[in-house]
Coordinates of C-alpha atoms and ligand atoms in Angstrom, one line a residue:
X1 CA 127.1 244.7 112.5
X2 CA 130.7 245.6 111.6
X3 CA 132.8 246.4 108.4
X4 CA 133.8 242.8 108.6
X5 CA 130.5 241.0 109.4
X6 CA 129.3 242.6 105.6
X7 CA 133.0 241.2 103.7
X8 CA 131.3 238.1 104.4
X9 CA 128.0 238.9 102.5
X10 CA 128.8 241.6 100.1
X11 CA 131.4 241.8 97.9
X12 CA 132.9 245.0 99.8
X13 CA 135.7 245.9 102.0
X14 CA 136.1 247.8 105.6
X15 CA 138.6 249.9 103.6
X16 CA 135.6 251.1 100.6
X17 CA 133.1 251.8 103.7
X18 CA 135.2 253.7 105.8
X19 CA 136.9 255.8 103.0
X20 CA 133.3 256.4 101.3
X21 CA 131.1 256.6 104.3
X22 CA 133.1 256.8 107.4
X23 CA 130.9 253.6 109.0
X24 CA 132.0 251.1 111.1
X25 CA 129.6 249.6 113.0
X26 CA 125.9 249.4 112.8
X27 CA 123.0 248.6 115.9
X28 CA 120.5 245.9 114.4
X29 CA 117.4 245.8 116.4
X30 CA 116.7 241.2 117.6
X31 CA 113.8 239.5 116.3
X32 CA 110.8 240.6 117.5
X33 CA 111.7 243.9 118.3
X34 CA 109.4 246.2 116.5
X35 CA 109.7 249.9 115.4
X36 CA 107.2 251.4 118.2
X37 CA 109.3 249.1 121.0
X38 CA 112.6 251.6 120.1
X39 CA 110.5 254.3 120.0
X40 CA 109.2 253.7 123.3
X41 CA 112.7 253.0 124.7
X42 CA 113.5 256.1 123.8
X43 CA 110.7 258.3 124.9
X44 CA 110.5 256.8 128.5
X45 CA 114.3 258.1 128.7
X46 CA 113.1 261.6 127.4
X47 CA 109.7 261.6 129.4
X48 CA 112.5 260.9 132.3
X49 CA 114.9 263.6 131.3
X50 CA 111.9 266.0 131.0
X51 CA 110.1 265.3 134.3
X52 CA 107.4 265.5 132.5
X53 CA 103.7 263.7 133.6
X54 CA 102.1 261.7 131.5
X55 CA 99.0 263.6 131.4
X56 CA 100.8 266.5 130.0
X57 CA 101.8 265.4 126.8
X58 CA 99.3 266.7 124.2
X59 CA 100.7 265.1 121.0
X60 CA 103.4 262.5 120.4
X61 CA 104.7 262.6 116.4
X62 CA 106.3 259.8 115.2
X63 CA 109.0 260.3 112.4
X64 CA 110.0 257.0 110.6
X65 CA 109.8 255.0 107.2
X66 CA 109.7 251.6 109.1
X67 CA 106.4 251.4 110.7
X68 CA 104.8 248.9 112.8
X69 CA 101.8 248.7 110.4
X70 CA 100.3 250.1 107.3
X71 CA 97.4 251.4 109.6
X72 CA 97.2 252.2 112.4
X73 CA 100.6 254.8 113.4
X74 CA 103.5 253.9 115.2
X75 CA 102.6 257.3 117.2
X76 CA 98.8 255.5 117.9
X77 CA 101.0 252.7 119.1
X78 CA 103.3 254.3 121.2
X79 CA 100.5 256.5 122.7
X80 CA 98.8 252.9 123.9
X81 CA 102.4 251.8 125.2
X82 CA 103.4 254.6 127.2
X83 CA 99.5 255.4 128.5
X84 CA 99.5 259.3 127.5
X85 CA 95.6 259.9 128.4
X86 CA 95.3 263.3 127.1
X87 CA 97.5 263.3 123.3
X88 CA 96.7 263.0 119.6
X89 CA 99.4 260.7 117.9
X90 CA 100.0 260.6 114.3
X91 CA 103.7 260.0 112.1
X92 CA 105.4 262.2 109.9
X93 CA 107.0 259.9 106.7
X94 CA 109.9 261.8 105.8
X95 CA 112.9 259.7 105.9
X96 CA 116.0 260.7 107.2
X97 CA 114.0 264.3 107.5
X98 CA 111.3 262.9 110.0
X99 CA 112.5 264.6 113.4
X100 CA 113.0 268.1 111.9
X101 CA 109.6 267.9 110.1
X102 CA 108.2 267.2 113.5
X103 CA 110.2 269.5 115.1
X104 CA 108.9 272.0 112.9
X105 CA 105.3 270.8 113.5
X106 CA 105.6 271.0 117.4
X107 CA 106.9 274.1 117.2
X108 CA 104.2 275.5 115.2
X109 CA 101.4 273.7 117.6
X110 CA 103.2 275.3 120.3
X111 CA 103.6 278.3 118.8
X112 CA 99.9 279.2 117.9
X113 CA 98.6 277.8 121.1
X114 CA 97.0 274.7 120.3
X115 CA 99.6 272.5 122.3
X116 CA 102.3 272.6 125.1
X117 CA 104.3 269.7 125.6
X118 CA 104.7 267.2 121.9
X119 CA 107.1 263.9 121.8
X120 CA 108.7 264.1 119.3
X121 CA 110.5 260.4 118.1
X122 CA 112.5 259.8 115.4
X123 CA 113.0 256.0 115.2
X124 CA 114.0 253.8 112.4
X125 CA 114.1 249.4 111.8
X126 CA 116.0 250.1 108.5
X127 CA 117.3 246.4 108.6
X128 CA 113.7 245.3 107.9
X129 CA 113.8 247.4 104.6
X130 CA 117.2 246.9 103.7
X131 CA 118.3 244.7 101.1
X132 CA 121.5 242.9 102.2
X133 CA 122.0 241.2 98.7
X134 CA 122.8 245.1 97.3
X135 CA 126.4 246.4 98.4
X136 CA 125.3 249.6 97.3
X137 CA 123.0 250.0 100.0
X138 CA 123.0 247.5 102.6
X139 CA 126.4 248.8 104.1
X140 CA 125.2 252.2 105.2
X141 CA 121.9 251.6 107.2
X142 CA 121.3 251.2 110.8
X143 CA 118.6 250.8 113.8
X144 CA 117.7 253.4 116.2
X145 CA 115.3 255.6 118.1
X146 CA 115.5 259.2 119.7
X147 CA 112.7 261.6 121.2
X148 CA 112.5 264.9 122.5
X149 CA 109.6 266.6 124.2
X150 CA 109.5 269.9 122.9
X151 CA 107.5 272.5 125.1
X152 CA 106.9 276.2 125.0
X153 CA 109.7 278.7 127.0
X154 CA 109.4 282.1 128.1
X155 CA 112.9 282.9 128.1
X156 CA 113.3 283.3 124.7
X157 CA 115.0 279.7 124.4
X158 CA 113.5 277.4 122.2
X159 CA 113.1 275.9 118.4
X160 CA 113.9 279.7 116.7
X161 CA 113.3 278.9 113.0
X162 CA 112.8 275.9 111.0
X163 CA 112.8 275.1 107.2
X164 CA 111.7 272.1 104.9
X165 CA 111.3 271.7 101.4
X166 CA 111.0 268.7 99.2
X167 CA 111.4 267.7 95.6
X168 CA 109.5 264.8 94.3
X169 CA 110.6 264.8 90.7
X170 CA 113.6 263.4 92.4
X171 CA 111.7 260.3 93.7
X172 CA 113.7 257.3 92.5
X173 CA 116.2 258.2 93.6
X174 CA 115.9 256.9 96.9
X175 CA 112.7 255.2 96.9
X176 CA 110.9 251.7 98.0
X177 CA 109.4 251.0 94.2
X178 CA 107.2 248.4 95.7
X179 CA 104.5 247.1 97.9
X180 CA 102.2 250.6 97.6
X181 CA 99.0 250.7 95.9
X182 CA 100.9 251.7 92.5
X183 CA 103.1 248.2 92.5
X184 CA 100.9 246.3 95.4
X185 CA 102.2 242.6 96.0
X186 CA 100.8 240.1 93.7
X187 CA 100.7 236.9 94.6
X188 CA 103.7 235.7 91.8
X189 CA 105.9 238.7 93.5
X190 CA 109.7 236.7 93.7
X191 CA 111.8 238.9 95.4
X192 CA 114.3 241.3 93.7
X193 CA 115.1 243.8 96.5
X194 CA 112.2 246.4 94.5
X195 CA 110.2 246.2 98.1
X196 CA 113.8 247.3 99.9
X197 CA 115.9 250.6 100.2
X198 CA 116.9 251.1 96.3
X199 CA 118.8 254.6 95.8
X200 CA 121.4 255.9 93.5
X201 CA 123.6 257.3 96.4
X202 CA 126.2 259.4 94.2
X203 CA 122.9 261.7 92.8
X204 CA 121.7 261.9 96.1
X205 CA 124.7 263.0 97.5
X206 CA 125.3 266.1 95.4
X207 CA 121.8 267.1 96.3
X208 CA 122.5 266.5 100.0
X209 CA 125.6 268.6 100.0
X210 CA 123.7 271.2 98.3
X211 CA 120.5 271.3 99.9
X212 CA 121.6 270.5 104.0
X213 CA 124.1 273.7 103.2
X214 CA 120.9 275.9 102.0
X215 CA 118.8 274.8 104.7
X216 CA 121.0 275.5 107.3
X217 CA 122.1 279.4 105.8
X218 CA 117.9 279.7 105.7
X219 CA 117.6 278.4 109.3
X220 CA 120.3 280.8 110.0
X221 CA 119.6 283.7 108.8
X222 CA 115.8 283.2 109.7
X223 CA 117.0 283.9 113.4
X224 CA 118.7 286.8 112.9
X225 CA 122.3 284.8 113.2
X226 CA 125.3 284.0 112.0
X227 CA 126.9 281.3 111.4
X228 CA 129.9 281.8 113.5
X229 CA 126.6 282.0 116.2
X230 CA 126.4 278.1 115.7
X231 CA 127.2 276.4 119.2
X232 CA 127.2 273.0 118.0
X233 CA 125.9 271.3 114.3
X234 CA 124.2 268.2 114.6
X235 CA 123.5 266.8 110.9
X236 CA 121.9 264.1 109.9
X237 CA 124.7 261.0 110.0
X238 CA 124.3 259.6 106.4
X239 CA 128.1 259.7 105.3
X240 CA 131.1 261.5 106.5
X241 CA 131.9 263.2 103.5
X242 CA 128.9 264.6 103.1
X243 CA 128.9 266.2 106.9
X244 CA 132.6 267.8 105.5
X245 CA 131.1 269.4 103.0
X246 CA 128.5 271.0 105.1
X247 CA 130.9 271.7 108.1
X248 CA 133.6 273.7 105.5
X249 CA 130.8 275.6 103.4
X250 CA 129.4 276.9 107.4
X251 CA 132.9 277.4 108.2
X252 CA 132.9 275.6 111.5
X253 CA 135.4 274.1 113.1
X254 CA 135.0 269.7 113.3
X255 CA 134.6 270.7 117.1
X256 CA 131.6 272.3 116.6
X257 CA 129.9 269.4 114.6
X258 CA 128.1 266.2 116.5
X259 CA 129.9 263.2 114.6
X260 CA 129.1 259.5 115.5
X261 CA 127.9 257.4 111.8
X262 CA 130.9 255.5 112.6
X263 CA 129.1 254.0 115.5
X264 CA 125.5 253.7 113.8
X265 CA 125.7 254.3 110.2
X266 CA 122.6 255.7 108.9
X267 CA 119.7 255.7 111.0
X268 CA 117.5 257.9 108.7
X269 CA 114.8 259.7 111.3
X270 CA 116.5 258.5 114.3
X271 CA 120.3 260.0 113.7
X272 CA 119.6 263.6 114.8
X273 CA 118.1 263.1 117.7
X274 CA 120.6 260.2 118.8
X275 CA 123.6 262.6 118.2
X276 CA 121.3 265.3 120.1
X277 CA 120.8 262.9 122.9
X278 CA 124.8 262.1 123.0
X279 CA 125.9 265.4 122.3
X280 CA 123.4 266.6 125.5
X281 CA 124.3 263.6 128.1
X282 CA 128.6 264.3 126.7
X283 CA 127.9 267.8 128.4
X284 CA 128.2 269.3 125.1
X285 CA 125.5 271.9 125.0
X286 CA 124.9 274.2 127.7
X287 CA 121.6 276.4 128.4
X288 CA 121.3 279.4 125.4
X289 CA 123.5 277.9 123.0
X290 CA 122.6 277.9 119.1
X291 CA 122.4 274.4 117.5
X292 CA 122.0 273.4 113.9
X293 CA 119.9 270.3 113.4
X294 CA 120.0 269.5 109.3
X295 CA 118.9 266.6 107.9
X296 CA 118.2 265.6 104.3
X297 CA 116.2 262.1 102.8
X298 CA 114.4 260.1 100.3
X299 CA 111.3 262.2 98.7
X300 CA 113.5 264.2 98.3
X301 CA 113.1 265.8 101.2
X302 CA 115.3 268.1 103.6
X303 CA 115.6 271.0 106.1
X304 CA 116.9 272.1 109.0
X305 CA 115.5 273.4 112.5
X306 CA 117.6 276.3 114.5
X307 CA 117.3 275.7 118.4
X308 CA 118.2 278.3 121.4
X309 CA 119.2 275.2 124.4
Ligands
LIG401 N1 131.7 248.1 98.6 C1 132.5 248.2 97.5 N2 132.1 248.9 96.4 C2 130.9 249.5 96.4 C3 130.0 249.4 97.5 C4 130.4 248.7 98.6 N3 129.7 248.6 99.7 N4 128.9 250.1 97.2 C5 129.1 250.6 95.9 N5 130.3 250.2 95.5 C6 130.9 250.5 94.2 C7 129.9 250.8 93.1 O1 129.4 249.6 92.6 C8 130.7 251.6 92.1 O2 131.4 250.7 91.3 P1 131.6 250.9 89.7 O3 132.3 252.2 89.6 O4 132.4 249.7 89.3 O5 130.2 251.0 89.2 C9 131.7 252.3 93.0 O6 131.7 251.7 94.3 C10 131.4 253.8 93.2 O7 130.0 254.0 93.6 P2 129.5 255.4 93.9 O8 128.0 255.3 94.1 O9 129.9 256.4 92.9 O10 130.2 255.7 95.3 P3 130.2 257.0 96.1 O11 131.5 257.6 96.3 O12 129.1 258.0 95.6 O13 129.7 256.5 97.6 C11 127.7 256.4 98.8 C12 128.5 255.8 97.7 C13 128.4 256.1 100.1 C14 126.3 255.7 98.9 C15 127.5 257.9 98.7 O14 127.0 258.2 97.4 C16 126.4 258.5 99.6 O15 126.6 258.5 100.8 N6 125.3 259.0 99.1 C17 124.3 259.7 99.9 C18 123.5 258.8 100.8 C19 122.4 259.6 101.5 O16 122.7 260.7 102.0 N7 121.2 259.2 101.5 C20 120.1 260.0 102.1 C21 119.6 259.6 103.3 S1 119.1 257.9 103.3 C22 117.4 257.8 103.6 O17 116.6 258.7 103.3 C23 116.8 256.6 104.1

């Protein structure tokens, strides 16, 4: 969907998104394509990539706000679809934070021993949550999938440090109000976008700028780096204003930082690793560099995860 393809449903203009945002065009997955379907897509091209056996993949995490079903996980479904024999598959629900948190949960199976090879998927049907009546929100949110299969390395190359922290006081302010078991569906529900995205985007965004800077410096300095160390940033793709903010307080160059909401607009779990997966396949990270995945979401929750390629 384009800038122009919303001036005919919302009252808004390519000129507001673009200056706000720095969207232009979002992917909308057909009918009948559901979240584990993406995910899938995805994780074939990464099992690919990988070389990687079935048999050999121990867990598959699923990060996403947009699954298939209440119960069972998109990760249970995904294990079915790709026939991994041998892996537990659960999801991590942290929004736009989903791939880091299970980054940071692969690394810390892999790290005690317990696994050796995790999928890790971030992948997202926003468009089935999003409420195209609000102009507030509907403009900024996009479908998409990306995995990575994380396995241990003896040559020091890896996930280095990782960091996430939340604040759930800060709730409503990005936040589905209903359609849980604390507002369940009744049966005179009329709609009134309250089971959709709902967030007040100007709060979040001082708390993104403010929180993706502290969880990068953490990340950071929890490898023993610097940040002139950074090989390549690849933050979360919410809004370009916020990804300037975080680029000027690292002091990197705009060279340095993995840029492409203006193709996909805010994919939530799925936008780091599809700007990983472009930045990789564009030639842009070679083996040993330092990158910076940061992301930040509804819960609030946020963190970042500090990788030697
Ligand atoms: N078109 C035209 N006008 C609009 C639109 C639109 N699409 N959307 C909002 N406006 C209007 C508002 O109604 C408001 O009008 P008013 O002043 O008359 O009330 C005005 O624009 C300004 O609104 P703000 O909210 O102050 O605009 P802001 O500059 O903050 O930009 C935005 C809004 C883009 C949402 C920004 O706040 C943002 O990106 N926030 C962070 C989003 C984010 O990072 N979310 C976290 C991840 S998402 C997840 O977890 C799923």
């Amino acid at each position: 969907m384009t800038n122009a393809d919303f001036e005919k449903i919302v009252d808004t203009s390519d000129e507001w998104i673009v200056s706000r945002t720095g969207i232009r065009e979002r992917r909308i997955a057909d009918n009948g394509i559901s979240t584990s379907d993406m995910a899938v897509a995805a994780l074939r091209q990464a099992i690919d990539m990988a070389q990687c056996p079935h048999d050999e993949i121990d867990a598959i995490i699923v990060g996403t706000i947009t699954p298939d079903y209440r119960l069972p996980s998109t990760a249970c479904v995904v294990q079915e679809k790709m026939g991994f024999p041998n892996a537990v598959a659960f999801d991590a629900l942290a929004a736009c934070t989903g791939f880091i948190n299970g980054l940071s949960i692969a690394r810390a199976f892999i790290e005690t021993g317990t696994y050796k090879k995790v999928a890790v998927i971030g992948v997202e049907r926003l468009s089935s949550i999003t409420n195209y009546k609000d102009r507030n929100t509907c403009v900024l949110f996009g479908d998409a999938a990306g995995a990575a299969i994380v396995a241990g390395d003896t040559n020091g190359r890896g996930i280095l440090s990782t960091f996430m922290k939340s604040a759930g006081n800060l709730r409503e302010l990005l936040w589905m109000p209903t359609g849980g078991t604390l507002n369940p569906y009744t049966a005179d529900f009329t709609y009134d976008g309250s089971d959709k995205l709902t967030m007040n985007g100007s709060e979040v965004f001082k708390v993104a700028v403010r929180q993706m800077c502290d969880a990068a410096f953490r990340v950071i300095d929890k490898a023993g780096l610097e940040p002139s160390d950074i090989s390549l940033v690849i933050p979360h793709q919410a809004n370009m204003r916020i990804i300037d903010a975080l680029r000027k307080r690292l002091g990197v160059t705009m060279d340095k930082v993995v840029l492409n909401v203006e193709k996909y607009g805010n994919t939530s779990s799925a936008s780091v690793p599809l700007a990983l997966d472009e930045a990789n396949r564009a030639g842009r990270i070679k083996p040993d560099d330092h990158v910076l995945m940061v992301a930040f979401g509804g819960g609030l929750i946020w963190g970042a995860a500090l990788v030697r390629w």
